[in-house]
mmCIF file of C-alpha atoms in Angstrom:
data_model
loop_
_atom_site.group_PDB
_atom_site.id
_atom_site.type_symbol
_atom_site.label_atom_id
_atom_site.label_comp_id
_atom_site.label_asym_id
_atom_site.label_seq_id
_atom_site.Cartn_x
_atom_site.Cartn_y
_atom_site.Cartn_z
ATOM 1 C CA UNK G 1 72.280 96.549 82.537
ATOM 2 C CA UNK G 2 74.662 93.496 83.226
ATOM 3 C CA UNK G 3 73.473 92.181 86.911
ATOM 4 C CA UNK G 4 77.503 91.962 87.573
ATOM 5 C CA UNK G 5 78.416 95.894 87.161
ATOM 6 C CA UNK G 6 74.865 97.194 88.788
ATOM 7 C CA UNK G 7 74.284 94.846 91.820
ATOM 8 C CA UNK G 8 76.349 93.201 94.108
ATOM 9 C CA UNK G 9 76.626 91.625 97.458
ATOM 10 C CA UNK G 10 79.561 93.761 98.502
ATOM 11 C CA UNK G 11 81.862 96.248 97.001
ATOM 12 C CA UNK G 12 85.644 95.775 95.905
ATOM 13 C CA UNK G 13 87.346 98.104 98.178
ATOM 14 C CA UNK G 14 90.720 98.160 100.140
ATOM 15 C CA UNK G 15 92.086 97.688 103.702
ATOM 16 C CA UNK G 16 92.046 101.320 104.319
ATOM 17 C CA UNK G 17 89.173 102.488 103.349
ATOM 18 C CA UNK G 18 87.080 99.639 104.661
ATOM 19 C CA UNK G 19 88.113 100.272 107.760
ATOM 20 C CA UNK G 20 89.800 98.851 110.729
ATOM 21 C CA UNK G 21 86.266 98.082 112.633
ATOM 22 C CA UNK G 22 85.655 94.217 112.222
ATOM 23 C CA UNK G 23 82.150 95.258 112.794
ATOM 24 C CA UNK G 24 81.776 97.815 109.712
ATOM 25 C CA UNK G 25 78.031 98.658 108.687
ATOM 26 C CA UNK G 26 76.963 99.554 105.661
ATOM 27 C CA UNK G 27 73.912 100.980 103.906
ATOM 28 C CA UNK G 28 73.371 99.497 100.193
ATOM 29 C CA UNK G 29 71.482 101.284 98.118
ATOM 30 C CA UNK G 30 70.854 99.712 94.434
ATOM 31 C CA UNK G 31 71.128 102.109 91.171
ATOM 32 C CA UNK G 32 71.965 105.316 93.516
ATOM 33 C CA UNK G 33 74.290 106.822 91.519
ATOM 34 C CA UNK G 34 76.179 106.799 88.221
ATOM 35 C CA UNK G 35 79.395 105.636 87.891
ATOM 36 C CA UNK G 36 81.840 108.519 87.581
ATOM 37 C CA UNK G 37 83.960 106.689 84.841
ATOM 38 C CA UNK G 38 81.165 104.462 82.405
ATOM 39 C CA UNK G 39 78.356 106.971 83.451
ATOM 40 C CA UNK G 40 76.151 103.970 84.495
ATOM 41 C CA UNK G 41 73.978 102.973 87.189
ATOM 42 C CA UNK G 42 75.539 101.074 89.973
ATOM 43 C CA UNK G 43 74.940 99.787 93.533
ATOM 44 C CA UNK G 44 76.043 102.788 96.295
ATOM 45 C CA UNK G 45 77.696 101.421 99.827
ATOM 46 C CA UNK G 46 78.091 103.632 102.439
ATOM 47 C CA UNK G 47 80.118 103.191 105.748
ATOM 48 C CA UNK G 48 81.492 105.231 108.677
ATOM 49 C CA UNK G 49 85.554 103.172 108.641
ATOM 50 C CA UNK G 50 85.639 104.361 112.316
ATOM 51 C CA UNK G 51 84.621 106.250 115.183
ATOM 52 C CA UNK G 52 86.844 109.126 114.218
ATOM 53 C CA UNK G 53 86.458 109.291 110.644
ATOM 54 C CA UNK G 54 83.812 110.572 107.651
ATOM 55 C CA UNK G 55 81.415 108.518 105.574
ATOM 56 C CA UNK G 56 82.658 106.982 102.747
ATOM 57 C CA UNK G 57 80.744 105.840 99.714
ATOM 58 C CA UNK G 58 81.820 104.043 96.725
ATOM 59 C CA UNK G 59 82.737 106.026 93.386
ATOM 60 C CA UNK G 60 83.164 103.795 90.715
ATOM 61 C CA UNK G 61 81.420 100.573 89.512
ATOM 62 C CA UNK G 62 82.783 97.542 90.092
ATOM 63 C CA UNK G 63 83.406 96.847 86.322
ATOM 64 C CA UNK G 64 85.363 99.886 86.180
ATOM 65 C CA UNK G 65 87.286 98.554 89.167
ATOM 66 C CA UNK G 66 87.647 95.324 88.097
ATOM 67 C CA UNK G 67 89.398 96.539 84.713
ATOM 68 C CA UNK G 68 92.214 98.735 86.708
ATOM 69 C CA UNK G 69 92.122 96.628 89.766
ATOM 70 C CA UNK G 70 91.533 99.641 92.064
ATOM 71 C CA UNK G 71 89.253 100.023 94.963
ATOM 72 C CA UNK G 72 86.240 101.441 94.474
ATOM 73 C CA UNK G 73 86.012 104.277 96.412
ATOM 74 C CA UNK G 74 89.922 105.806 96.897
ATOM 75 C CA UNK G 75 90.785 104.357 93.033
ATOM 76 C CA UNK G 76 94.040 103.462 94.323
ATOM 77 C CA UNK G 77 95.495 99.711 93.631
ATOM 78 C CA UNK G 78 94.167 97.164 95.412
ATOM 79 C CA UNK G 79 97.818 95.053 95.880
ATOM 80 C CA UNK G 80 100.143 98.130 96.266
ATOM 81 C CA UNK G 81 97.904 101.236 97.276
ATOM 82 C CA UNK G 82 99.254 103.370 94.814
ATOM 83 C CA UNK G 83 97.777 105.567 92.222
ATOM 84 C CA UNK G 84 97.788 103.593 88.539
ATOM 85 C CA UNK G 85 99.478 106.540 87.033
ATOM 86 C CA UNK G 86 102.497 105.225 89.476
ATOM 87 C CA UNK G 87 101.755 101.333 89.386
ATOM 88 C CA UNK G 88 101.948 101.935 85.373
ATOM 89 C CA UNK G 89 105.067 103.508 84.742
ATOM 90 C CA UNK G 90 107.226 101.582 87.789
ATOM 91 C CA UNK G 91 105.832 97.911 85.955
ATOM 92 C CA UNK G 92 106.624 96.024 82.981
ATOM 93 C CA UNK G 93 103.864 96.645 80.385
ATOM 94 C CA UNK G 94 100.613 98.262 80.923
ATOM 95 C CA UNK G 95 97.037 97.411 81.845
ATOM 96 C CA UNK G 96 93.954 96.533 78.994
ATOM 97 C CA UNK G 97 91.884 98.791 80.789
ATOM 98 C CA UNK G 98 93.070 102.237 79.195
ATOM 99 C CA UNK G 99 91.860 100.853 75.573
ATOM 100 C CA UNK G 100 89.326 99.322 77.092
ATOM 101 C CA UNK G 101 87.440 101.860 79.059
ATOM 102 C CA UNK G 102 88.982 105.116 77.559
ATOM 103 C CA UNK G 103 86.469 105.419 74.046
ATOM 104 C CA UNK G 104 86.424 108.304 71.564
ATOM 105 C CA UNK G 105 82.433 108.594 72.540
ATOM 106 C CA UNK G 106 80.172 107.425 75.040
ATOM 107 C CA UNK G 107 79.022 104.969 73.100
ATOM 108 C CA UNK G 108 82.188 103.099 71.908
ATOM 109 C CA UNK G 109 83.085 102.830 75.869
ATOM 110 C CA UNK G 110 79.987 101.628 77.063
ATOM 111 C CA UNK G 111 80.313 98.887 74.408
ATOM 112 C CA UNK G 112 84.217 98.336 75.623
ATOM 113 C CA UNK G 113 82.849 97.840 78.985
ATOM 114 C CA UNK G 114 80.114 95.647 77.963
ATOM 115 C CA UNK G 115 81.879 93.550 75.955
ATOM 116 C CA UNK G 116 84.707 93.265 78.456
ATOM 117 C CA UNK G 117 81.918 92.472 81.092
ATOM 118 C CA UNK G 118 80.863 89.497 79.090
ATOM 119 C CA UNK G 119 84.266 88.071 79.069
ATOM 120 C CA UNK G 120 84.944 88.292 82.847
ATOM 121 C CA UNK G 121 81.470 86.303 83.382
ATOM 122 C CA UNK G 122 82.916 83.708 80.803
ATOM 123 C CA UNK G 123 85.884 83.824 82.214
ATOM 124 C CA UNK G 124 87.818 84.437 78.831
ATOM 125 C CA UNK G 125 89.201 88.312 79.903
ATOM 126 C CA UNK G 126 92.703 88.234 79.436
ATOM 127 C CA UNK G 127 94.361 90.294 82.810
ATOM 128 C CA UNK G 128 97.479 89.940 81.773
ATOM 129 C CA UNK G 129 100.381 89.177 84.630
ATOM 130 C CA UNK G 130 102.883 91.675 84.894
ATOM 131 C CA UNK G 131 105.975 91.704 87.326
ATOM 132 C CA UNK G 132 106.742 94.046 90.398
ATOM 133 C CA UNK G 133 110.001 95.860 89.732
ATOM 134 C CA UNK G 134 112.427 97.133 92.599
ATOM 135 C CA UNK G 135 111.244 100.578 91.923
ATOM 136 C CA UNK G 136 108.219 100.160 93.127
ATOM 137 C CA UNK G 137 108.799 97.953 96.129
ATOM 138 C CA UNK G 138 110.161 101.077 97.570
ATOM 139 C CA UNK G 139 106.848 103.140 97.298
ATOM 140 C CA UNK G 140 104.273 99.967 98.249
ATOM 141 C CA UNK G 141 102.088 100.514 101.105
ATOM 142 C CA UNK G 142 102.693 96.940 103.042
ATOM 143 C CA UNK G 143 100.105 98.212 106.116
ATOM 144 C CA UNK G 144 96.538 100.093 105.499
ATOM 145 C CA UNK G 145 97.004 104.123 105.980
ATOM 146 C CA UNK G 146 93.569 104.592 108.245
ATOM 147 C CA UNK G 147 94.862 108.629 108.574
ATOM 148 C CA UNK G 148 93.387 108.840 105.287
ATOM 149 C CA UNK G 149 89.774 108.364 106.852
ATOM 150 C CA UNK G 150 90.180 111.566 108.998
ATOM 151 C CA UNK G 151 87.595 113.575 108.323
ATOM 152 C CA UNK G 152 87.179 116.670 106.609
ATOM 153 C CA UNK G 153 88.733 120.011 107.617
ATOM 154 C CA UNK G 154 86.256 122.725 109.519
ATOM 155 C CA UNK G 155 85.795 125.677 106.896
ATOM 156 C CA UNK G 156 84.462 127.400 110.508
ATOM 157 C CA UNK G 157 87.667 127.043 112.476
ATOM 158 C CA UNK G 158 89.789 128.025 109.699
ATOM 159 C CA UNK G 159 87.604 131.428 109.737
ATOM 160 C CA UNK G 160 87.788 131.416 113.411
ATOM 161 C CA UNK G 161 84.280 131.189 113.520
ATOM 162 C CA UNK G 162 83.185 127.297 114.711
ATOM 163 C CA UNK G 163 81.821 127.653 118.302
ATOM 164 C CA UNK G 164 80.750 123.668 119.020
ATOM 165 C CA UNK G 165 84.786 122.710 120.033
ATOM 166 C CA UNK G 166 85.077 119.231 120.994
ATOM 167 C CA UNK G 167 81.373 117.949 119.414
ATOM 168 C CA UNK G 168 82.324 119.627 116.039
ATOM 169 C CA UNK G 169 82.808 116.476 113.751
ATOM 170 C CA UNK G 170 85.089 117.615 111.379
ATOM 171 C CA UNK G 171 89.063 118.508 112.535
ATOM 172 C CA UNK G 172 89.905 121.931 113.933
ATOM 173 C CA UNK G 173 93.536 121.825 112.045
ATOM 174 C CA UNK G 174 95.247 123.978 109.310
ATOM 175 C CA UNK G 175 95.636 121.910 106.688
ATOM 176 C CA UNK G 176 98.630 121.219 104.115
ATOM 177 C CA UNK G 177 99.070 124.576 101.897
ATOM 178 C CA UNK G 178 99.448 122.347 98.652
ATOM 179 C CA UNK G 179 97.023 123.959 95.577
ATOM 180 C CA UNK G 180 97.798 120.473 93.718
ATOM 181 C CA UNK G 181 96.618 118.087 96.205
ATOM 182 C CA UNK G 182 94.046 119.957 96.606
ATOM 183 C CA UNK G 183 92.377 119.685 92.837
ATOM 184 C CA UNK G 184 92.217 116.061 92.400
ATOM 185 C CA UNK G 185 90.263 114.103 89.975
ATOM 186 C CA UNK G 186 88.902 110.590 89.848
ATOM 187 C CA UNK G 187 89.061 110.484 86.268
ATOM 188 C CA UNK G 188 92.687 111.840 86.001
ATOM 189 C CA UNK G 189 93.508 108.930 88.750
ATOM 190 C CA UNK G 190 91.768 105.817 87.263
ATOM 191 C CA UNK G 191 93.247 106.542 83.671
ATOM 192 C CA UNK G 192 96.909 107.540 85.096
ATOM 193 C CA UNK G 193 96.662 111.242 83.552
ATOM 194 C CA UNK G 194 98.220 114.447 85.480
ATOM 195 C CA UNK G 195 97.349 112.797 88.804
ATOM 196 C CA UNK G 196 99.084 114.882 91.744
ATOM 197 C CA UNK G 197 99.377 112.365 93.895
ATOM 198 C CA UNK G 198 101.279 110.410 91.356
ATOM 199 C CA UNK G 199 103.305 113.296 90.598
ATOM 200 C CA UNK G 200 104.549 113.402 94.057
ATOM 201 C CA UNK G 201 105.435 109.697 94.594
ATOM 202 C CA UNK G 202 107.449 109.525 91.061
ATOM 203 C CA UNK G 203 109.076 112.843 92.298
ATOM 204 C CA UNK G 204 110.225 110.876 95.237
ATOM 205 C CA UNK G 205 111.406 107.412 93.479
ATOM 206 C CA UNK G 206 113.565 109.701 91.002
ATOM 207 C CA UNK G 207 114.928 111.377 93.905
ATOM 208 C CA UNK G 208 116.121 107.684 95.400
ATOM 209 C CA UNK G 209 117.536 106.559 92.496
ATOM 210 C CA UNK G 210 121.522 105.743 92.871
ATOM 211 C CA UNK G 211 123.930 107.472 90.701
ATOM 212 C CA UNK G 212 127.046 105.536 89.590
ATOM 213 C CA UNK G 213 130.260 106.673 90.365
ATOM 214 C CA UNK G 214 132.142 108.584 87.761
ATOM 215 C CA UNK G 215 135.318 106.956 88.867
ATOM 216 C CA UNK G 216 134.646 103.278 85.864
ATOM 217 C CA UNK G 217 136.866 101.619 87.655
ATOM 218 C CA UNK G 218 134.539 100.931 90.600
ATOM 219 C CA UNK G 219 133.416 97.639 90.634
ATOM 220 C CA UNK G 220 132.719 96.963 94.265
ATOM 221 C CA UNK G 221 128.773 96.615 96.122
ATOM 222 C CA UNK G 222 128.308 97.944 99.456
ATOM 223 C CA UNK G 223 126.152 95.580 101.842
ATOM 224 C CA UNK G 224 124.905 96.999 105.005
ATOM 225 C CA UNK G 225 122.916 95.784 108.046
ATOM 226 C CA UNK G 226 125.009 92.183 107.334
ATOM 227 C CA UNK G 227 124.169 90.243 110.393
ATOM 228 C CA UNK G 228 126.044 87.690 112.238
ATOM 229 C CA UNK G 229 124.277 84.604 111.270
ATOM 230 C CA UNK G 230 124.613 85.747 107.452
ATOM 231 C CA UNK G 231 128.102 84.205 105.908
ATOM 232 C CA UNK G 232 130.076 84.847 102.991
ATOM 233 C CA UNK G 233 128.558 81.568 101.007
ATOM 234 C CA UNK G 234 124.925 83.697 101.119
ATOM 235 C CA UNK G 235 126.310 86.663 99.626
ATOM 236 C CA UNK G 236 127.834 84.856 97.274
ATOM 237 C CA UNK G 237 124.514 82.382 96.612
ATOM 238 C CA UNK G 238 122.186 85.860 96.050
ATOM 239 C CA UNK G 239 124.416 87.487 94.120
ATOM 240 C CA UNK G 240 126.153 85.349 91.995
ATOM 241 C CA UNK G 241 123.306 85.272 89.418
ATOM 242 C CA UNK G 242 124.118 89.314 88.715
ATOM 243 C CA UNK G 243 127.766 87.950 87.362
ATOM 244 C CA UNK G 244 130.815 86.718 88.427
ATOM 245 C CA UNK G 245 132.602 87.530 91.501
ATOM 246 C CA UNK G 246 136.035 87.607 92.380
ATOM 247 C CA UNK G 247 136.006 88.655 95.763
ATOM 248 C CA UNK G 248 133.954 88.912 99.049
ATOM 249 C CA UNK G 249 134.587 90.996 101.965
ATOM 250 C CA UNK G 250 133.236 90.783 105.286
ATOM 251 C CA UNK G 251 133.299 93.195 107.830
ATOM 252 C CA UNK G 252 131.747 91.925 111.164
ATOM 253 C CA UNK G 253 132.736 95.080 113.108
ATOM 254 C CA UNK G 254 130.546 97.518 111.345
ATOM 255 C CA UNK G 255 127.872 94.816 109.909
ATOM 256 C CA UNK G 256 128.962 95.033 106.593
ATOM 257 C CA UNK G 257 129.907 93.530 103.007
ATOM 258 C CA UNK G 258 131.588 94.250 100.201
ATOM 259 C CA UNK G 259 130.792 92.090 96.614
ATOM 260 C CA UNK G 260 133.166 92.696 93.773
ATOM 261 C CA UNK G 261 132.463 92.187 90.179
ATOM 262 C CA UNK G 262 134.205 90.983 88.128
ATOM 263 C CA UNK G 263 133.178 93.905 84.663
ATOM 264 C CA UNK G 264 131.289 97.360 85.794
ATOM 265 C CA UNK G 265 127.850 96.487 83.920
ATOM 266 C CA UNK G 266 128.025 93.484 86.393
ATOM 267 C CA UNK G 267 127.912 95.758 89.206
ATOM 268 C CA UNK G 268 125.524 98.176 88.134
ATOM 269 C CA UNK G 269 123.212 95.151 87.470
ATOM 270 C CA UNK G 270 123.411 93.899 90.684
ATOM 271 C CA UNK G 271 122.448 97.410 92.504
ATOM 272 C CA UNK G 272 120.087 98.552 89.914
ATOM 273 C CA UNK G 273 117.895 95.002 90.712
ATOM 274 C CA UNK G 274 118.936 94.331 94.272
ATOM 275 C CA UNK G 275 118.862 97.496 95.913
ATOM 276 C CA UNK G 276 114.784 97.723 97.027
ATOM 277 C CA UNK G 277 114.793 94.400 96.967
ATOM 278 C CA UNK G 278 117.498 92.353 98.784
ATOM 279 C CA UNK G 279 116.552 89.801 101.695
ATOM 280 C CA UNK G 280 119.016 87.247 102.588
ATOM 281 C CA UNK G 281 117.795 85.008 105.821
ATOM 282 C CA UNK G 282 114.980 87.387 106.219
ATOM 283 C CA UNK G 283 116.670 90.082 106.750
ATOM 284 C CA UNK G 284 116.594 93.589 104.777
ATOM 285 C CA UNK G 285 119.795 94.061 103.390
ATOM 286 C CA UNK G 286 121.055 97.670 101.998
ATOM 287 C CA UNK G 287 122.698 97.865 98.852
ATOM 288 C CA UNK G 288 124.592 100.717 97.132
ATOM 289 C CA UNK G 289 128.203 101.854 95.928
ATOM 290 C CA UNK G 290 131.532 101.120 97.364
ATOM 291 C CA UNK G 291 133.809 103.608 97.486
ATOM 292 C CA UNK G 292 138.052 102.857 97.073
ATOM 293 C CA UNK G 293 140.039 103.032 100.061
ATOM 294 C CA UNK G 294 141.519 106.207 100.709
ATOM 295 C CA UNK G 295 144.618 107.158 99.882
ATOM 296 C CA UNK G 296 145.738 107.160 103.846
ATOM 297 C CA UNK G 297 145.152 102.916 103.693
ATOM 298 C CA UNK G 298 142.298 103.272 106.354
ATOM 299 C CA UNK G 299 141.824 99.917 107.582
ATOM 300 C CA UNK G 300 138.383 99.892 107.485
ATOM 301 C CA UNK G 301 138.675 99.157 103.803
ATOM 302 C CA UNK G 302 135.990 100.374 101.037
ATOM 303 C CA UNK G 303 133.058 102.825 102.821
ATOM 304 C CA UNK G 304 129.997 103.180 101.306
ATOM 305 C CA UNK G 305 129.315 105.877 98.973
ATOM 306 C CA UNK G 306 125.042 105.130 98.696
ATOM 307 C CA UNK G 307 123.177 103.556 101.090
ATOM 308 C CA UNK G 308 124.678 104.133 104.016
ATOM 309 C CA UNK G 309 124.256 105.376 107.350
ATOM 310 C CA UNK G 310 125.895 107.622 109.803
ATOM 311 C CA UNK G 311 126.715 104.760 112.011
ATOM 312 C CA UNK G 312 128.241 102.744 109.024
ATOM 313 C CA UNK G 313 130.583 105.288 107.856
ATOM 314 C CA UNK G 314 131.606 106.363 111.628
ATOM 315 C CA UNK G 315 132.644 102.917 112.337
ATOM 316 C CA UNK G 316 134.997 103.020 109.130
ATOM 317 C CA UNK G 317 136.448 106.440 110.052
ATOM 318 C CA UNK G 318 140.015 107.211 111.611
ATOM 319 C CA UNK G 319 139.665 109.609 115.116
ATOM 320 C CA UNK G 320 141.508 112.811 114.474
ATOM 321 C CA UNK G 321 145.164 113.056 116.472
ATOM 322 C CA UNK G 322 144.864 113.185 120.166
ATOM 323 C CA UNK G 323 141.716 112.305 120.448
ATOM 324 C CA UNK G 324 140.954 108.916 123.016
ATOM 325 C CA UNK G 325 137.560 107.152 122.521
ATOM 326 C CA UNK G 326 136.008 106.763 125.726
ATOM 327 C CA UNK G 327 135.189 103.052 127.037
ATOM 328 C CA UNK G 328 131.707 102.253 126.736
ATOM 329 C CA UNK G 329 131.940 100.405 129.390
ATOM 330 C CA UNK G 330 132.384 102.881 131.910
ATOM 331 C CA UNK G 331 129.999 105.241 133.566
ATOM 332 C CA UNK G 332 130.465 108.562 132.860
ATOM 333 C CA UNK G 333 130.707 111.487 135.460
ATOM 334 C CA UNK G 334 129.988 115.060 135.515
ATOM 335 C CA UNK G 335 130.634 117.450 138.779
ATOM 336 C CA UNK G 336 127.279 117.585 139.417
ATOM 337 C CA UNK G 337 127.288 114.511 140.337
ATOM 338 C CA UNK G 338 129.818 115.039 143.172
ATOM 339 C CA UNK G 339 127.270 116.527 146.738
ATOM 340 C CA UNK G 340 129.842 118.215 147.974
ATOM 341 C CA UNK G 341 130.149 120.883 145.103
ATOM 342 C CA UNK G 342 127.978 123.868 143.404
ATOM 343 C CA UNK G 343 126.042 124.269 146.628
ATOM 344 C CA UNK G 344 124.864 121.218 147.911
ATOM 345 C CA UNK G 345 123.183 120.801 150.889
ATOM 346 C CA UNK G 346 125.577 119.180 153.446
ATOM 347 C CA UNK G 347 124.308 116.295 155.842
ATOM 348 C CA UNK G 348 124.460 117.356 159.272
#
């Protein structure tokens, strides 16, 4: 066996599953187990992550890891946190790893694996960089998740049956009714097939994807959370690379901006690669479609039809007849305030 897939000095895991204890212990225990994806023998590490949550153990060898870039014991990726069936499909291009690890036999992906082991140690394996799209900026876990540590459920409580209440180590909690999330496979994960968790995140990025406005003539970006300190030369500096502009409008009052294009595939360009991914003087800026000014001439100008807020569109909107804003300014007062009403005690 190659020394660099069945010992090791430590294991390739992430933020979250190693733990947030500086301190971490771990027992190491050399040809424990088989790897669940190459079958072989590798070195075991097992750890409590915290006071609160279960053992973990590692799952996969660090070959196998290595090839997908994954963690070792959640399989998730090591730069993003997401499952590779996710990663694979939101990125340019795909990983070696599939062809290299996924044989017709046993034997043809053992030899994959060895021979892809003996290029890492000459350092001739070809990786293969491959660019982070907007999509998936959206979805990236930027902080570790340590809830995912918690430990297991108590099969006792949920039969009404556990009688140790606080000392019980495992959680005295219903759990999530969700029959999908509940059948997961390593396998399915590592090689990106039918993974639920994937399903569920890919739901979710289809469901934030902007539609463009039927209306072609639309050629207008919406820019929100525009701050003070950002002026009209930066918008025009970021997004002038998208195509050209012919006008820039700035609205201070309600924090935002408004880019127009000067063709409709310009536009779309510009939200379809700006939109998760738009920081101008380190600050996050929200990008969607403008809508046309009403046909009432509101002075607020275009309002944004995606990517807006409550506040945003609010801000834009005329007050109905007869209605006076109240000052801000002021203090407001309600009769209860007043002592003398509603049965107040009276000083004597």
């Amino acid at each position: 066996l190659s020394e660099m897939s069945a010992q090791s000095d430590f294991p390739i895991v992430c933020e979250t599953c190693l733990g947030e204890n500086p301190y971490v212990r771990m027992a190491k225990a050399e040809f424990d187990k088989e790897c669940k994806i190459c079958a072989r023998p590798f070195t075991v590490y097992r750890w409590k992550p915290g006071s609160n949550a279960r053992y973990k153990k590692t799952e996969i060898c660090q070959t196998c890891a290595k090839l997908k870039n994954v963690c070792q014991t959640c399989v998730l990726d090591l730069e993003y946190g997401l499952p590779v069936q996710v990663r694979d499909q939101a990125m340019a291009g795909g990983t070696m790893a599939l062809t290299l690890t996924n044989g017709a036999s046993d034997v043809n992906r053992d030899y994959l694996t060895r021979q892809a082991e003996k290029e890492m140690n000459e350092g001739t394996f070809k990786y293969g960089r491959i660019e982070m799209q907007n999509a998936i900026a959206k979805v990236a876990r930027n902080a570790p998740y340590y809830k995912r540590n918690q430990g297991h459920v108590c099969s006792f409580f949920l039969k009404g049956a556990c009688n140790r209440g606080a000392a019980c180590p495992y959680r005295h909690e219903i759990p999530e009714n969700d029959p999908e999330l509940a059948n997961q496979n390593i396998k399915d994960r590592y090689y990106g097939n039918n993974d639920p968790v994937a399903k569920k995140i890919l739901g979710r990025m289809e469901s934030q994807q902007v539609n463009a406005p039927v209306d072609t003539s639309i050629k207008t970006v919406y820019l929100g959370s525009v701050t003070e300190d950002i002026t009209e030369q930066d918008i025009r500096d970021h997004f002038y690379s998208f195509g050209e502009i012919t006008g820039v409008k700035m609205v201070s009052k309600s924090s935002t901006a408004y880019v127009t294009y000067a063709s409709r595939e310009q536009a779309e360009e510009a939200i379809n690669k700006a939109r998760n991914n738009c920081t101008i003087k380190e600050k996050k800026i929200r990008v969607g479609w403008a809508r046309p000014p009403s046909s009432e001439g509101q002075a607020g100008g275009n309002v944004a039809a995606e990517g807006s807020d409550f506040s945003t569109l609010s801000s834009n909107a005329p007050f109905v007849s007869g209605y006076v804003p109240p000052n801000p300014s002021l203090k407001p007062t309600y009769p209860s305030m007043n002592p003398s009403q509603f049965g107040s005690k009276r000083d004597r």
